[in-house]
XYZ file of C-alpha atoms in Angstrom:
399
model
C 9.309 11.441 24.662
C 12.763 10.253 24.820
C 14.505 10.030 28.000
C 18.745 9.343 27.557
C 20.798 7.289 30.100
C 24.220 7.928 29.068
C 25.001 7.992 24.817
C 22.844 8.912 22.445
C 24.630 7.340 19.666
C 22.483 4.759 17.439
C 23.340 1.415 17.013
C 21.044 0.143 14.363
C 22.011 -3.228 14.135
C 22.434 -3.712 18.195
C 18.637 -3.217 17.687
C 17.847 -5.179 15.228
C 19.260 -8.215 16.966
C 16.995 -7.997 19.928
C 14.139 -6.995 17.991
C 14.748 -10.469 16.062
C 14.059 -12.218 19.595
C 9.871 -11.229 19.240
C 7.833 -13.756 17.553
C 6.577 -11.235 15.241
C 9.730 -10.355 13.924
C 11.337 -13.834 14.097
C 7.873 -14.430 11.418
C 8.259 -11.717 9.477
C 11.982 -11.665 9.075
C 12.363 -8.147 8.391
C 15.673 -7.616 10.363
C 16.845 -10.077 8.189
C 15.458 -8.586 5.021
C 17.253 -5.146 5.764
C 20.088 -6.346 7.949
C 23.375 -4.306 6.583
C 21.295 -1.407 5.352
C 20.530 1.823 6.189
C 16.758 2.035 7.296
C 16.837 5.407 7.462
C 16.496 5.698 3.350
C 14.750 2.409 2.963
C 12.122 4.413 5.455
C 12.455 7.731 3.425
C 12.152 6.191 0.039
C 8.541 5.923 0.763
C 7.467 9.015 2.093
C 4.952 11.158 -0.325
C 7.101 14.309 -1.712
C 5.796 17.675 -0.493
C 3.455 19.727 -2.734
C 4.959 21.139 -6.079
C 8.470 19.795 -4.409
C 11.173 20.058 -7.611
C 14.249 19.953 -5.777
C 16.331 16.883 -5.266
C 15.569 14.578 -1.884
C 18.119 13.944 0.663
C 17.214 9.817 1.294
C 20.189 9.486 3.885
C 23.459 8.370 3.825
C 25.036 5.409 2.359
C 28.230 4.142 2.769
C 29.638 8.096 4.482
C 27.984 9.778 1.454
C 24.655 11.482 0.868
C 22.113 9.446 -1.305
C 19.647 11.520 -3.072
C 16.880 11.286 -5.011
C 17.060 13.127 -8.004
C 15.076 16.462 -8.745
C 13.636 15.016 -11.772
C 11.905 12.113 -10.037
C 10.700 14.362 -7.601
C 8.778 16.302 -10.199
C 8.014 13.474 -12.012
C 6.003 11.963 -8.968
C 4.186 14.587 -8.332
C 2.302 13.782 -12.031
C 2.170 10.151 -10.931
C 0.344 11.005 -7.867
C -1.839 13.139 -9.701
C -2.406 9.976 -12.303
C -3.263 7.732 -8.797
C -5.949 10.359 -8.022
C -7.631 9.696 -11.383
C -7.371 6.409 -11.142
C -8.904 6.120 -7.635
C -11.344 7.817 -8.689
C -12.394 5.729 -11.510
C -11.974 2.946 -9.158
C -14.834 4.684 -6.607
C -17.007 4.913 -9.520
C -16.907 1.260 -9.714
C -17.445 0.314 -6.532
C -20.541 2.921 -6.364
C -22.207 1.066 -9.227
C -21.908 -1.973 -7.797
C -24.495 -4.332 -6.427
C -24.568 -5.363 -2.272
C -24.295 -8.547 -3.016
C -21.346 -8.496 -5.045
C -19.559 -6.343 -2.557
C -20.305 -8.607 0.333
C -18.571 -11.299 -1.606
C -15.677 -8.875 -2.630
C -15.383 -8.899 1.456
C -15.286 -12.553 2.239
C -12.208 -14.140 2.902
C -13.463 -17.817 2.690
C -14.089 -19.623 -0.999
C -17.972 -20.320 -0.207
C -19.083 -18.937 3.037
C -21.329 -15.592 2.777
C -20.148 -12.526 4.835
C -23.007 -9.886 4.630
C -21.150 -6.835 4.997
C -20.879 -4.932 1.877
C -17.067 -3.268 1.471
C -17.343 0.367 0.853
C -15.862 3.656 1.036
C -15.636 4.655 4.632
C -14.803 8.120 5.985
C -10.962 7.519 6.292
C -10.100 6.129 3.070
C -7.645 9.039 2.026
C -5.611 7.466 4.646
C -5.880 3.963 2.970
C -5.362 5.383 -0.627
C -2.153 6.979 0.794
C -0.726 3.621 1.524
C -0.466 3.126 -2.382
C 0.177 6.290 -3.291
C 3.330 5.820 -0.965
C 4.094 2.040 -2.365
C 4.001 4.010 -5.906
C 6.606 6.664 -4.805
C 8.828 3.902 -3.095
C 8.549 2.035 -6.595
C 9.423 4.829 -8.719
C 12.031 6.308 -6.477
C 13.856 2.953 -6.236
C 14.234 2.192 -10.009
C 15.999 5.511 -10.609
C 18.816 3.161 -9.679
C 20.690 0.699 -11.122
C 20.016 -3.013 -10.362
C 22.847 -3.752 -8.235
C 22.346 -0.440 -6.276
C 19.063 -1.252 -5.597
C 20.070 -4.836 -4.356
C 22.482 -3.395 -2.058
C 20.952 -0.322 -0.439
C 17.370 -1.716 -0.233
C 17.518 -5.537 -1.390
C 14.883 -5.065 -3.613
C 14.319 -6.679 -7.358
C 11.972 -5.339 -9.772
C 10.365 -7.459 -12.722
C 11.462 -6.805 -16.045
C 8.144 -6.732 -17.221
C 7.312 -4.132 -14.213
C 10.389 -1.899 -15.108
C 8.641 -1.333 -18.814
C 6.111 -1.229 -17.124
C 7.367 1.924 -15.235
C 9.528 3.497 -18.107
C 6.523 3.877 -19.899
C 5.010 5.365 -16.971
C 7.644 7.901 -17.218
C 7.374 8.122 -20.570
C 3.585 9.900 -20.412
C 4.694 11.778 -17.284
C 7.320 13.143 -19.922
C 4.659 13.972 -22.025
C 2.829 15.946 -19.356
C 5.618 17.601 -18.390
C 5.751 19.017 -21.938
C 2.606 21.333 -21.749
C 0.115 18.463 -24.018
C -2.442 18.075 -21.464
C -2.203 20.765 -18.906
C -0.690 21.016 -15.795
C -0.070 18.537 -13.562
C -1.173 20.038 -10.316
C -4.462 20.924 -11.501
C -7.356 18.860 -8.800
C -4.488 17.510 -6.733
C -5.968 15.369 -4.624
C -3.498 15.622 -1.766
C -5.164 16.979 1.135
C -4.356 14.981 4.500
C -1.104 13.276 3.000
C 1.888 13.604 4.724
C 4.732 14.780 3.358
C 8.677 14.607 3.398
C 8.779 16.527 6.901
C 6.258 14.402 8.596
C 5.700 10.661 9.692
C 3.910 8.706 7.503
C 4.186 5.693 10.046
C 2.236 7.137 13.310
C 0.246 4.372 14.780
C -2.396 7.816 14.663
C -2.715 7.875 10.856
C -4.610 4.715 9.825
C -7.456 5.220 12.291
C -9.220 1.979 14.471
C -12.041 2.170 12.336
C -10.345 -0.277 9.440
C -9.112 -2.493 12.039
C -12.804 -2.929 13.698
C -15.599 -2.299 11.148
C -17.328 -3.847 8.568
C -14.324 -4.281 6.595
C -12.326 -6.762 8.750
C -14.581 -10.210 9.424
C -11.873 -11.520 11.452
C -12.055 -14.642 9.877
C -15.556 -14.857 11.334
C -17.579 -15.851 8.288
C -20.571 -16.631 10.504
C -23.775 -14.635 9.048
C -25.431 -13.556 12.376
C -23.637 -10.128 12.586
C -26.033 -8.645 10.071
C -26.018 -5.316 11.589
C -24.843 -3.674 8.016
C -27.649 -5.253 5.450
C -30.218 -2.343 6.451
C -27.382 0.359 6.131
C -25.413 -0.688 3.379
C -27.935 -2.029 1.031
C -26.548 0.268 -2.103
C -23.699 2.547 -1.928
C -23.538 6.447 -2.301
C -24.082 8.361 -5.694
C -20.502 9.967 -6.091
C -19.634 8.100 -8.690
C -22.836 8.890 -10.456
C -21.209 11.903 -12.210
C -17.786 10.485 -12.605
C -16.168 11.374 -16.122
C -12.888 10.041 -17.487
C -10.065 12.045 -18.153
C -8.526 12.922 -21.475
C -5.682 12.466 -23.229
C -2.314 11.726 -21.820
C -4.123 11.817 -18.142
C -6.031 9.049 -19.305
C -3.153 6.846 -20.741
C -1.112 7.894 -17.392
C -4.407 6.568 -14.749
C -4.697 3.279 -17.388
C -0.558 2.512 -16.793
C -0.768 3.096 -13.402
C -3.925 0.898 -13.008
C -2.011 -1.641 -15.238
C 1.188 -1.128 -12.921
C -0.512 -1.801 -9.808
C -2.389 -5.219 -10.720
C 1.074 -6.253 -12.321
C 1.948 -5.747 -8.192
C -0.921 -7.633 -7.047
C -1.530 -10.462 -9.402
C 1.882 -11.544 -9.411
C 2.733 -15.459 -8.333
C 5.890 -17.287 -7.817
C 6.088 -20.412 -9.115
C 7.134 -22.286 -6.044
C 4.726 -20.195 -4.066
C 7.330 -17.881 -2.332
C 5.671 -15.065 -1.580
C 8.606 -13.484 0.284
C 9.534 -12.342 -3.543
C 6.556 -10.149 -4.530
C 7.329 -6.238 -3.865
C 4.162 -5.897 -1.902
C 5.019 -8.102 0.797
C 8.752 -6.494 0.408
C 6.754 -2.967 1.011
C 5.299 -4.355 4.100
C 8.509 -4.592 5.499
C 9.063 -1.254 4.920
C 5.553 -0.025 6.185
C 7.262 -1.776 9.775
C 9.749 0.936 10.202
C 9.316 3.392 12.525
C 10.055 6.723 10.840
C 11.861 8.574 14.541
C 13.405 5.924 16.143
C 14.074 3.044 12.949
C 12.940 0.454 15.151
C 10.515 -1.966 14.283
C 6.915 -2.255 14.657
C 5.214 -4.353 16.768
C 2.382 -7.209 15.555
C 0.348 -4.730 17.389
C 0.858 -1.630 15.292
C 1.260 -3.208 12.071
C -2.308 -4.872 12.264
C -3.707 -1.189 10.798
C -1.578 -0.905 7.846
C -1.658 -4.449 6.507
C -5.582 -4.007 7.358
C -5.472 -0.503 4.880
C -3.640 -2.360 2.485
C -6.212 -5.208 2.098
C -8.666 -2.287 1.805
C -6.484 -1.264 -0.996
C -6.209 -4.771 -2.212
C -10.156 -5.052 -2.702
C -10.739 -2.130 -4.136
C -8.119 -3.021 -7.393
C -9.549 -6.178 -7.569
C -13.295 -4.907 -8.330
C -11.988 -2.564 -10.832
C -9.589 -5.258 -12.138
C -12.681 -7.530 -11.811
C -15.554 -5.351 -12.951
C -14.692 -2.106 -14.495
C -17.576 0.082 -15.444
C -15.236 1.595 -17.893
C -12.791 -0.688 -20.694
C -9.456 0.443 -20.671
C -8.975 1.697 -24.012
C -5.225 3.011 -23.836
C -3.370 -0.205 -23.055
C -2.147 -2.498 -25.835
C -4.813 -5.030 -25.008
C -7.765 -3.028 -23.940
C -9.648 -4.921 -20.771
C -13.468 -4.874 -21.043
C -15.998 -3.097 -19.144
C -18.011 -5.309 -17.023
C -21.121 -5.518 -19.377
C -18.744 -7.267 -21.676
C -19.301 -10.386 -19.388
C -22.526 -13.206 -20.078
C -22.403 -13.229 -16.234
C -20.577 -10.763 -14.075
C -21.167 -12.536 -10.506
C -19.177 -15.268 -11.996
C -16.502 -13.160 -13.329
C -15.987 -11.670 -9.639
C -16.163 -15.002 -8.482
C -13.281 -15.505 -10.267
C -11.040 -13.351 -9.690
C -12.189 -13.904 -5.954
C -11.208 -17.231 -5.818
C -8.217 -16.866 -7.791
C -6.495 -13.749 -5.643
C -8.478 -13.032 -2.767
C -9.280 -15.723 -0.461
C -7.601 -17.497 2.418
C -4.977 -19.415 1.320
C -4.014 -18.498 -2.003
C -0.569 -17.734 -3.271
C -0.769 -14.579 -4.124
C 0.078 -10.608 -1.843
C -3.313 -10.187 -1.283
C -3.097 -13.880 0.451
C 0.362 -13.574 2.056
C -1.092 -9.874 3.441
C -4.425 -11.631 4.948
C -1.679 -14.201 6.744
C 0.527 -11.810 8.073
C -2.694 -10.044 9.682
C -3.946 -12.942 11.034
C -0.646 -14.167 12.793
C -0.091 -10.238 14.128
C -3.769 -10.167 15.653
C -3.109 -13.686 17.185
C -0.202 -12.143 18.902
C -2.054 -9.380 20.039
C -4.680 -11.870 21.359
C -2.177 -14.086 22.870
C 0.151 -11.376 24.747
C -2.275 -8.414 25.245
C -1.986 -4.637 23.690
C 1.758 -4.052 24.654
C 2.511 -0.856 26.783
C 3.320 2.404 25.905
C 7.600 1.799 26.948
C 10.236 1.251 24.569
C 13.552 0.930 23.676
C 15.318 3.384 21.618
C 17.771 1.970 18.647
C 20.705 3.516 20.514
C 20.344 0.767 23.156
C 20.802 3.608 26.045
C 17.145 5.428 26.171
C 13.497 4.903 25.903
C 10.753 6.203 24.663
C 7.495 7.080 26.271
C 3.988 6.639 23.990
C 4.141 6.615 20.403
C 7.061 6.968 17.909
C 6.226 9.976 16.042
C-alpha cells in the first residue's frame, strides 16, 4: 500500500543512490550495473509472455520513445518455452533414476565432506523451473537487438559462441512454426507461471520451503541432521515412463539443454565472474517489478536459493544423462557410457559446484551466503519502505 506525501513523480536514480548506501547493494553493485538505464524494461525483459501471446510487447520507454519487443519473438518464445518443458522433463527423469547417494553429493557444497540429504523434486519446483524459463525469455528477448543497443539499454554482452548458439535455436523454432512437428502449444506446461500482467518478483512466489529444507545445508556439512536418509532413500517413479520427444521437438529440448550449460559452465579467465550472464540475470531478478527499487539481502536469499536448485539439477543431467544427446554436433553420452559414474559426478562436482570455484554456480552460492549473513547480522528487516519517487512509502510487500 502506497501512501504519497506530496509528488508522486519517480526519480529512479535519486533511489538508486541511497539504495547504494546498504551493504548488500554496495556488494552486489547492481545500481552500478544499471545506473543510466531504464529498469523498468530491464525488469520487463524477463517476464514470461502470456499464453498464445502473438502481438508485439511494450518493454518501456527508452530515450522518450516506446521500446518493443517484436511480435515475432513473442511467438517464437512461446515454442522455446514449450522446448524448456521437454527438456525439464528429461532432466526429472534423470534425477528419478538416480541413486541417494549420488544425489546427496550433487547437494554438498564442500569438495569432501558428506551432506546426507538427497536433492530432489520438491512440491514447488514449477516455481524454481520458472526462474529459467524467465532467464531464457530475458536471453532471447535481448538478442533481438543489436550489440550496441543491448550495451546501452541493458549493459549486457552475449558470447559469440552463445549467439549461434541462439540463432540456431531460432532456427528449429522456425521450423516448428512451419507445421513439421505439430503445434507448439500442444502439453504446455505453463500452469502457475506468471505472465506479462503480473509480478514475477513477489517475495510470495518462491515459497520458504527452498530457503529452509533439505536443499539448503547452510554451509553446515556436519552429518548429524540425518532426518532425510529414512525418507529420501530413492526418489519417486515419474520418470519411470518418461519418453523423448521427436523430431524437431527433440533437436529444440537438445539446443536449449546445450544453451543453458553454455550459461553455466562458462569461466573467465581472470576469474571475473561479474561477466557471466547468470550473475548479470541476478541483478535483474533484484528488481522490484511495482516500485523498481531494489531488493533487499533479505528477499533475494529465495531466488538465488531457486536458482542453485536450478543449477543442480543441469548439472546431473549435464553430469549423468540417462539419455545421449543425439541431435547436437557432438552427441554427449548417456551415463552408462562411463567405467565409473560416481567419479564422473565427482567431477563435474568439483569442477562447477562447490564452494569456491570460479564458475555462476560458485559466484551464486557466494552471493547467498553474504545475503543470509546480512540477514543474520541485522535481523529480518520490517515491512516499511521507501518508494523510488523519494516522497512515499510503501507498506508490506512490493507486488
Amino acid at each position: 500500500m502506497k501512501r504519497p506525501f506530496e509528488s508522486t513523480q519517480t526519480d529512479y536514480t535519486a533511489a538508486t543512490g541511497r539504495s547504494e548506501t546498504t551493504p548488500w547493494l554496495q556488494h552486489t553493485r547492481w545500481a552500478e550495473l544499471f545506473r543510466n538505464r531504464s529498469l523498468e524494461i530491464i525488469a520487463a525483459t524477463a517476464k514470461l509472455p502470456a499464453s498464445q501471446w502473438s502481438r508485439k510487447y511494450l518493454l518501456g520507454q527508452w530515450q522518450g520513445l516506446d521500446f518493443w519487443s517484436s511480435a515475432e519473438i513473442e511467438a517464437q518464445l512461446q515454442a522455446i518455452l514449450r522446448g524448456l518443458d521437454l527438456m525439464f522433463d528429461r532432466t526429472r527423469a534423470t534425477l528419478d533414476r538416480t541413486p541417494y547417494i549420488s544425489r546427496c553429493w550433487l547437494n554438498t557444497y564442500a569438495k569432501d565432506a558428506f551432506w546426507p540429504h538427497g536433492f530432489r523434486v520438491i512440491p514447488s519446483f514449477k516455481k524454481y523451473l520458472a526462474i529459467w524459463k524467465r532467464f531464457i525469455c530475458f536471453v532471447f528477448r535481448a538478442l533481438q537487438y543489436p550489440s550496441r543497443q543491448r550495451k546501452e539499454v541493458y549493459n549486457l554482452r552475449l558470447g559469440s559462441n552463445e549467439i549461434k548458439m541462439m540463432q540456431h535455436i531460432l532456427y528449429l523454432v522456425g521450423q516448428l512454426q512451419l507445421g513439421e512437428d505439430g503445434n507448439v502449444s500442444d502439453s504446455s506446461d505453463s500452469e502457475g507461471d506468471e505472465s506479462y500482467g503480473q509480478d514475477w518478483h513477489d517475495e510470495c512466489e518462491i515459497p520458504s520451503d527452498l530457503e529452509n529444507s533439505d536443499t539448503d545445508q547452510d554451509f553446515d556439512t556436519s552429518t548429524d541432521e540425518d532426518e532425510e536418509v529414512g525418507r529420501d532413500q530413492t526418489s519417486d517413479s515419474k520418470g519411470s515412463d518418461f519418453s523423448l520427444p521427436n523430431g524437431n521437438w527433440l533437436r529444440l529440448s537438445e539446443a536449449l539443454f546445450q544453451l543453458s550449460m553454455m550459461f553455466w559452465t562458462y569461466q573467465d579467465p581472470a576469474g571475473n565472474m561479474s561477466s557471466s550472464t547468470i550473475i548479470y540475470f541476478t541483478a535483474v531478478m533484484g528488481i522490484r517489478q511495482q516500485s523498481l527499487a531494489f531488493h533487499s539481502a533479505h528477499n533475494s536469499t529465495s531466488e538465488l536459493a531457486g536458482l542453485i536448485w536450478i543449477g543442480r539439477l543441469l548439472f546431473l543431467e549435464y553430469a549423468l544423462p540417462v539419455y545421449s544427446y543425439s541431435t547436437l554436433v557432438y552427441e554427449w553420452p548417456r551415463r552408462d557410457h562411463y567405467p565409473s559414474q560416481p567419479d564422473r559426478l565427482d567431477a563435474i562436482r568439483k569442477k562447477y559446484l562447490i564452494r569456491g570455484c570460479y564458475t555462476p554456480f560458485g559466484e551464486i552460492i557466494e552471493l547467498k551466503a553474504f545475503a543470509k549473513s546480512i540477514v543474520k547480522r541485522e535481523g529480518i528487516p520490517g515491512n516499511l519502505s521507501w518508494d523510488p519517487d523519494g516522497k512515499s512509502f510503501i507498506i508490506g510487500h512490493d507486488i
